[in-house]
PDB file of C-alpha atoms in Angstrom:
ATOM      1  CA  UNK A 152     -15.666 -82.821  58.920  1.00 55.00           C
ATOM      2  CA  UNK A 153     -16.126 -79.179  59.832  1.00 57.00           C
ATOM      3  CA  UNK A 154     -13.087 -79.360  62.085  1.00 58.00           C
ATOM      4  CA  UNK A 155     -11.000 -80.824  59.224  1.00 46.00           C
ATOM      5  CA  UNK A 156     -12.073 -77.964  56.915  1.00 51.00           C
ATOM      6  CA  UNK A 157     -10.952 -75.406  59.482  1.00 50.00           C
ATOM      7  CA  UNK A 158      -7.609 -77.142  59.945  1.00 44.00           C
ATOM      8  CA  UNK A 159      -7.016 -77.302  56.175  1.00 49.00           C
ATOM      9  CA  UNK A 160      -8.012 -73.640  55.751  1.00 47.00           C
ATOM     10  CA  UNK A 161      -5.679 -72.594  58.567  1.00 46.00           C
ATOM     11  CA  UNK A 162      -2.809 -74.638  57.123  1.00 47.00           C
ATOM     12  CA  UNK A 163      -3.331 -73.089  53.687  1.00 44.00           C
ATOM     13  CA  UNK A 164      -3.521 -69.592  55.171  1.00 48.00           C
ATOM     14  CA  UNK A 165      -0.129 -70.127  56.791  1.00 48.00           C
ATOM     15  CA  UNK A 166       1.463 -71.858  53.800  1.00 46.00           C
ATOM     16  CA  UNK A 167       0.402 -69.516  50.983  1.00 43.00           C
ATOM     17  CA  UNK A 168       2.371 -66.449  52.211  1.00 45.00           C
ATOM     18  CA  UNK A 169       5.480 -68.607  52.581  1.00 45.00           C
ATOM     19  CA  UNK A 170       5.219 -69.712  48.948  1.00 41.00           C
ATOM     20  CA  UNK A 171       4.362 -66.206  47.741  1.00 45.00           C
ATOM     21  CA  UNK A 172       7.596 -64.673  49.037  1.00 47.00           C
ATOM     22  CA  UNK A 173      10.214 -64.046  46.408  1.00 46.00           C
ATOM     23  CA  UNK A 174      13.311 -66.046  47.158  1.00 46.00           C
ATOM     24  CA  UNK A 175      16.457 -64.034  47.809  1.00 51.00           C
ATOM     25  CA  UNK A 176      18.894 -64.468  44.926  1.00 48.00           C
ATOM     26  CA  UNK A 177      22.206 -66.004  45.872  1.00 46.00           C
ATOM     27  CA  UNK A 178      25.071 -63.593  46.402  1.00 51.00           C
ATOM     28  CA  UNK A 179      27.682 -63.666  43.650  1.00 47.00           C
ATOM     29  CA  UNK A 180      30.783 -65.604  44.513  1.00 44.00           C
ATOM     30  CA  UNK A 181      33.040 -62.989  42.913  1.00 44.00           C
ATOM     31  CA  UNK A 182      33.062 -59.263  43.579  1.00 44.00           C
ATOM     32  CA  UNK A 183      31.088 -57.129  41.137  1.00 43.00           C
ATOM     33  CA  UNK A 184      33.067 -55.434  38.420  1.00 45.00           C
ATOM     34  CA  UNK A 185      33.866 -51.782  39.024  1.00 50.00           C
ATOM     35  CA  UNK A 186      31.485 -49.375  37.355  1.00 62.00           C
ATOM     36  CA  UNK A 187      33.066 -47.945  34.251  1.00 74.00           C
ATOM     37  CA  UNK A 188      32.147 -44.854  32.307  1.00 78.00           C
ATOM     38  CA  UNK A 189      31.137 -44.948  28.675  1.00 86.00           C
ATOM     39  CA  UNK A 190      31.462 -41.270  27.819  1.00 89.00           C
ATOM     40  CA  UNK A 191      34.425 -38.984  28.400  1.00 90.00           C
ATOM     41  CA  UNK A 192      33.911 -35.648  30.164  1.00 91.00           C
ATOM     42  CA  UNK A 193      33.939 -33.906  26.779  1.00 91.00           C
ATOM     43  CA  UNK A 194      31.242 -36.294  25.508  1.00 93.00           C
ATOM     44  CA  UNK A 195      29.118 -35.841  28.653  1.00 94.00           C
ATOM     45  CA  UNK A 196      29.295 -32.097  27.987  1.00 93.00           C
ATOM     46  CA  UNK A 197      28.522 -32.451  24.285  1.00 95.00           C
ATOM     47  CA  UNK A 198      25.718 -35.001  24.494  1.00 95.00           C
ATOM     48  CA  UNK A 199      24.130 -34.329  27.897  1.00 96.00           C
ATOM     49  CA  UNK A 200      25.041 -31.058  29.608  1.00 96.00           C
ATOM     50  CA  UNK A 201      25.039 -28.676  26.633  1.00 95.00           C
ATOM     51  CA  UNK A 202      21.774 -29.862  25.041  1.00 96.00           C
ATOM     52  CA  UNK A 203      20.006 -29.979  28.417  1.00 97.00           C
ATOM     53  CA  UNK A 204      21.247 -26.550  29.503  1.00 97.00           C
ATOM     54  CA  UNK A 205      20.370 -25.002  26.128  1.00 96.00           C
ATOM     55  CA  UNK A 206      16.893 -26.539  26.279  1.00 96.00           C
ATOM     56  CA  UNK A 207      16.406 -25.239  29.802  1.00 97.00           C
ATOM     57  CA  UNK A 208      17.607 -21.735  28.927  1.00 95.00           C
ATOM     58  CA  UNK A 209      15.366 -21.669  25.832  1.00 95.00           C
ATOM     59  CA  UNK A 210      12.396 -21.799  28.230  1.00 95.00           C
ATOM     60  CA  UNK A 211      13.534 -19.156  30.717  1.00 93.00           C
ATOM     61  CA  UNK A 212      14.039 -15.443  30.819  1.00 89.00           C
ATOM     62  CA  UNK A 213      12.991 -12.531  28.682  1.00 88.00           C
ATOM     63  CA  UNK A 214      14.669 -11.625  25.389  1.00 89.00           C
ATOM     64  CA  UNK A 215      14.462  -8.085  24.036  1.00 91.00           C
ATOM     65  CA  UNK A 216      14.725  -7.824  20.269  1.00 88.00           C
ATOM     66  CA  UNK A 217      13.492  -5.628  17.403  1.00 91.00           C
ATOM     67  CA  UNK A 218       9.951  -6.835  17.996  1.00 88.00           C
ATOM     68  CA  UNK A 219       9.983  -5.979  21.696  1.00 91.00           C
ATOM     69  CA  UNK A 220      10.138  -8.063  24.848  1.00 92.00           C
ATOM     70  CA  UNK A 221       9.748 -11.819  24.426  1.00 90.00           C
ATOM     71  CA  UNK A 222       9.109 -13.815  27.618  1.00 91.00           C
ATOM     72  CA  UNK A 223      10.326 -17.370  27.031  1.00 93.00           C
ATOM     73  CA  UNK A 224       8.633 -18.858  30.094  1.00 94.00           C
ATOM     74  CA  UNK A 225       6.684 -22.009  29.146  1.00 95.00           C
ATOM     75  CA  UNK A 226       3.007 -21.532  28.391  1.00 94.00           C
ATOM     76  CA  UNK A 227       1.913 -25.142  27.872  1.00 96.00           C
ATOM     77  CA  UNK A 228       2.212 -28.227  30.030  1.00 96.00           C
ATOM     78  CA  UNK A 229       4.377 -29.835  27.329  1.00 97.00           C
ATOM     79  CA  UNK A 230       6.845 -26.915  27.535  1.00 97.00           C
ATOM     80  CA  UNK A 231       6.905 -27.084  31.351  1.00 97.00           C
ATOM     81  CA  UNK A 232       7.564 -30.828  31.134  1.00 97.00           C
ATOM     82  CA  UNK A 233      10.367 -30.268  28.621  1.00 97.00           C
ATOM     83  CA  UNK A 234      11.928 -27.694  30.945  1.00 97.00           C
ATOM     84  CA  UNK A 235      11.608 -30.012  33.946  1.00 98.00           C
ATOM     85  CA  UNK A 236      13.226 -32.843  31.956  1.00 98.00           C
ATOM     86  CA  UNK A 237      16.099 -30.611  30.858  1.00 98.00           C
ATOM     87  CA  UNK A 238      16.714 -29.559  34.469  1.00 98.00           C
ATOM     88  CA  UNK A 239      16.689 -33.226  35.525  1.00 98.00           C
ATOM     89  CA  UNK A 240      19.325 -33.992  32.894  1.00 98.00           C
ATOM     90  CA  UNK A 241      21.479 -31.121  34.173  1.00 98.00           C
ATOM     91  CA  UNK A 242      21.110 -32.386  37.741  1.00 98.00           C
ATOM     92  CA  UNK A 243      22.061 -35.919  36.803  1.00 97.00           C
ATOM     93  CA  UNK A 244      24.972 -34.659  34.701  1.00 97.00           C
ATOM     94  CA  UNK A 245      26.398 -33.154  37.881  1.00 96.00           C
ATOM     95  CA  UNK A 246      26.374 -36.660  39.358  1.00 95.00           C
ATOM     96  CA  UNK A 247      27.979 -38.103  36.225  1.00 94.00           C
ATOM     97  CA  UNK A 248      30.820 -35.594  36.506  1.00 94.00           C
ATOM     98  CA  UNK A 249      31.541 -36.744  40.068  1.00 92.00           C
ATOM     99  CA  UNK A 250      32.018 -40.395  39.075  1.00 91.00           C
ATOM    100  CA  UNK A 251      35.386 -42.116  39.270  1.00 86.00           C
ATOM    101  CA  UNK A 252      37.013 -41.801  35.889  1.00 85.00           C
ATOM    102  CA  UNK A 253      35.591 -38.333  35.291  1.00 89.00           C
ATOM    103  CA  UNK A 254      36.340 -36.315  38.426  1.00 87.00           C
ATOM    104  CA  UNK A 255      39.591 -34.460  37.723  1.00 86.00           C
ATOM    105  CA  UNK A 256      40.562 -33.683  41.302  1.00 84.00           C
ATOM    106  CA  UNK A 257      38.136 -35.456  43.639  1.00 76.00           C
ATOM    107  CA  UNK A 258      39.203 -33.375  46.640  1.00 82.00           C
ATOM    108  CA  UNK A 259      39.315 -30.071  44.792  1.00 86.00           C
ATOM    109  CA  UNK A 260      37.102 -27.560  43.012  1.00 92.00           C
ATOM    110  CA  UNK A 261      35.888 -30.082  40.415  1.00 93.00           C
ATOM    111  CA  UNK A 262      33.556 -31.685  42.919  1.00 94.00           C
ATOM    112  CA  UNK A 263      32.344 -28.281  44.131  1.00 94.00           C
ATOM    113  CA  UNK A 264      31.421 -27.283  40.586  1.00 95.00           C
ATOM    114  CA  UNK A 265      29.797 -30.656  39.841  1.00 96.00           C
ATOM    115  CA  UNK A 266      27.734 -30.381  43.038  1.00 96.00           C
ATOM    116  CA  UNK A 267      26.770 -26.814  42.061  1.00 97.00           C
ATOM    117  CA  UNK A 268      25.599 -28.094  38.658  1.00 97.00           C
ATOM    118  CA  UNK A 269      23.584 -30.825  40.361  1.00 98.00           C
ATOM    119  CA  UNK A 270      22.031 -28.369  42.843  1.00 98.00           C
ATOM    120  CA  UNK A 271      21.164 -25.919  40.063  1.00 98.00           C
ATOM    121  CA  UNK A 272      19.461 -28.697  38.099  1.00 98.00           C
ATOM    122  CA  UNK A 273      17.478 -29.765  41.156  1.00 98.00           C
ATOM    123  CA  UNK A 274      16.423 -26.134  41.717  1.00 98.00           C
ATOM    124  CA  UNK A 275      15.420 -25.903  38.067  1.00 97.00           C
ATOM    125  CA  UNK A 276      13.300 -29.033  38.384  1.00 98.00           C
ATOM    126  CA  UNK A 277      11.537 -27.616  41.445  1.00 98.00           C
ATOM    127  CA  UNK A 278      10.961 -24.256  39.736  1.00 97.00           C
ATOM    128  CA  UNK A 279       9.585 -25.856  36.574  1.00 97.00           C
ATOM    129  CA  UNK A 280       7.372 -28.211  38.561  1.00 96.00           C
ATOM    130  CA  UNK A 281       6.013 -25.222  40.507  1.00 97.00           C
ATOM    131  CA  UNK A 282       5.735 -23.146  37.288  1.00 96.00           C
ATOM    132  CA  UNK A 283       7.609 -20.367  39.080  1.00 96.00           C
ATOM    133  CA  UNK A 284       8.883 -17.808  36.529  1.00 94.00           C
ATOM    134  CA  UNK A 285      11.371 -16.096  38.859  1.00 95.00           C
ATOM    135  CA  UNK A 286      12.838 -19.283  40.353  1.00 97.00           C
ATOM    136  CA  UNK A 287      13.085 -20.756  36.852  1.00 96.00           C
ATOM    137  CA  UNK A 288      15.213 -17.800  35.769  1.00 95.00           C
ATOM    138  CA  UNK A 289      17.294 -17.912  38.967  1.00 97.00           C
ATOM    139  CA  UNK A 290      18.073 -21.620  38.497  1.00 97.00           C
ATOM    140  CA  UNK A 291      19.101 -20.887  34.907  1.00 96.00           C
ATOM    141  CA  UNK A 292      21.620 -18.387  36.246  1.00 96.00           C
ATOM    142  CA  UNK A 293      22.887 -20.974  38.724  1.00 97.00           C
ATOM    143  CA  UNK A 294      23.369 -23.481  35.900  1.00 97.00           C
ATOM    144  CA  UNK A 295      25.294 -20.855  33.941  1.00 96.00           C
ATOM    145  CA  UNK A 296      27.477 -19.963  36.947  1.00 96.00           C
ATOM    146  CA  UNK A 297      28.340 -23.618  37.622  1.00 96.00           C
ATOM    147  CA  UNK A 298      29.393 -24.071  33.996  1.00 94.00           C
ATOM    148  CA  UNK A 299      31.250 -20.751  33.750  1.00 91.00           C
ATOM    149  CA  UNK A 300      33.218 -21.274  36.951  1.00 91.00           C
ATOM    150  CA  UNK A 301      34.217 -24.839  36.096  1.00 92.00           C
ATOM    151  CA  UNK A 302      35.251 -23.917  32.557  1.00 89.00           C
ATOM    152  CA  UNK A 303      37.250 -20.994  33.930  1.00 85.00           C
ATOM    153  CA  UNK A 304      39.239 -23.391  36.079  1.00 87.00           C
ATOM    154  CA  UNK A 305      39.605 -26.442  33.834  1.00 88.00           C
ATOM    155  CA  UNK A 306      39.553 -25.269  30.213  1.00 84.00           C
ATOM    156  CA  UNK A 307      42.711 -23.483  29.020  1.00 77.00           C
ATOM    157  CA  UNK A 308      41.797 -20.056  27.614  1.00 74.00           C
ATOM    158  CA  UNK A 309      43.762 -17.231  25.991  1.00 78.00           C
ATOM    159  CA  UNK A 310      44.800 -14.349  28.226  1.00 74.00           C
ATOM    160  CA  UNK A 311      42.122 -12.042  26.808  1.00 75.00           C
ATOM    161  CA  UNK A 312      39.307 -14.535  27.508  1.00 70.00           C
ATOM    162  CA  UNK A 313      36.308 -13.480  29.571  1.00 69.00           C
ATOM    163  CA  UNK A 314      37.067 -16.494  31.757  1.00 58.00           C
ATOM    164  CA  UNK A 315      40.371 -14.887  32.741  1.00 55.00           C
ATOM    165  CA  UNK A 316      39.034 -11.321  33.044  1.00 53.00           C
ATOM    166  CA  UNK A 317      35.801 -12.245  34.741  1.00 50.00           C
ATOM    167  CA  UNK A 318      32.353 -10.973  34.028  1.00 49.00           C
ATOM    168  CA  UNK A 319      30.591  -8.515  36.310  1.00 51.00           C
ATOM    169  CA  UNK A 320      28.509 -10.453  38.798  1.00 47.00           C
ATOM    170  CA  UNK A 321      30.115 -13.819  37.999  1.00 47.00           C
ATOM    171  CA  UNK A 322      31.882 -15.784  40.681  1.00 49.00           C
ATOM    172  CA  UNK A 323      35.602 -15.756  39.809  1.00 49.00           C
ATOM    173  CA  UNK A 324      37.238 -19.157  39.286  1.00 47.00           C
ATOM    174  CA  UNK A 325      39.452 -20.459  42.066  1.00 48.00           C
TER     175      UNK A 325
END
């Protein structure tokens, strides 16, 4: 009887893992539909990039006004989290701008600017997570530069626009 118990226990020990494995779903018989975009580039800017960048910038830097110097660096965990989230949205927006259907010239400057936006967002996330005042400000400048350079190349501006004249310290558009 003892021998039978051991055999049954061993059989169950081998069988249970086999039943516990999740079966692999069958592969679809037709190719998956191509990923399509819901928002246009203008809408990605309006609903994702601009609000995220503005939120990020609202929590970085120092503003001098009539009342003196106002350091906007987060002081609470909730503000740091909000800044980290905004940077994450900026980073992901860079990826969204590289998708088929949005990338204007996949082999050209568009991708460089979208990658710069992504990298700046990633840097902003790291700076906010580390609560690093200086890196937070630096990443905010990188976000600005990515936007400024791309807009200088892809948004038609009047001849007297700052985008055409350039701003001291800004990287000129290609």
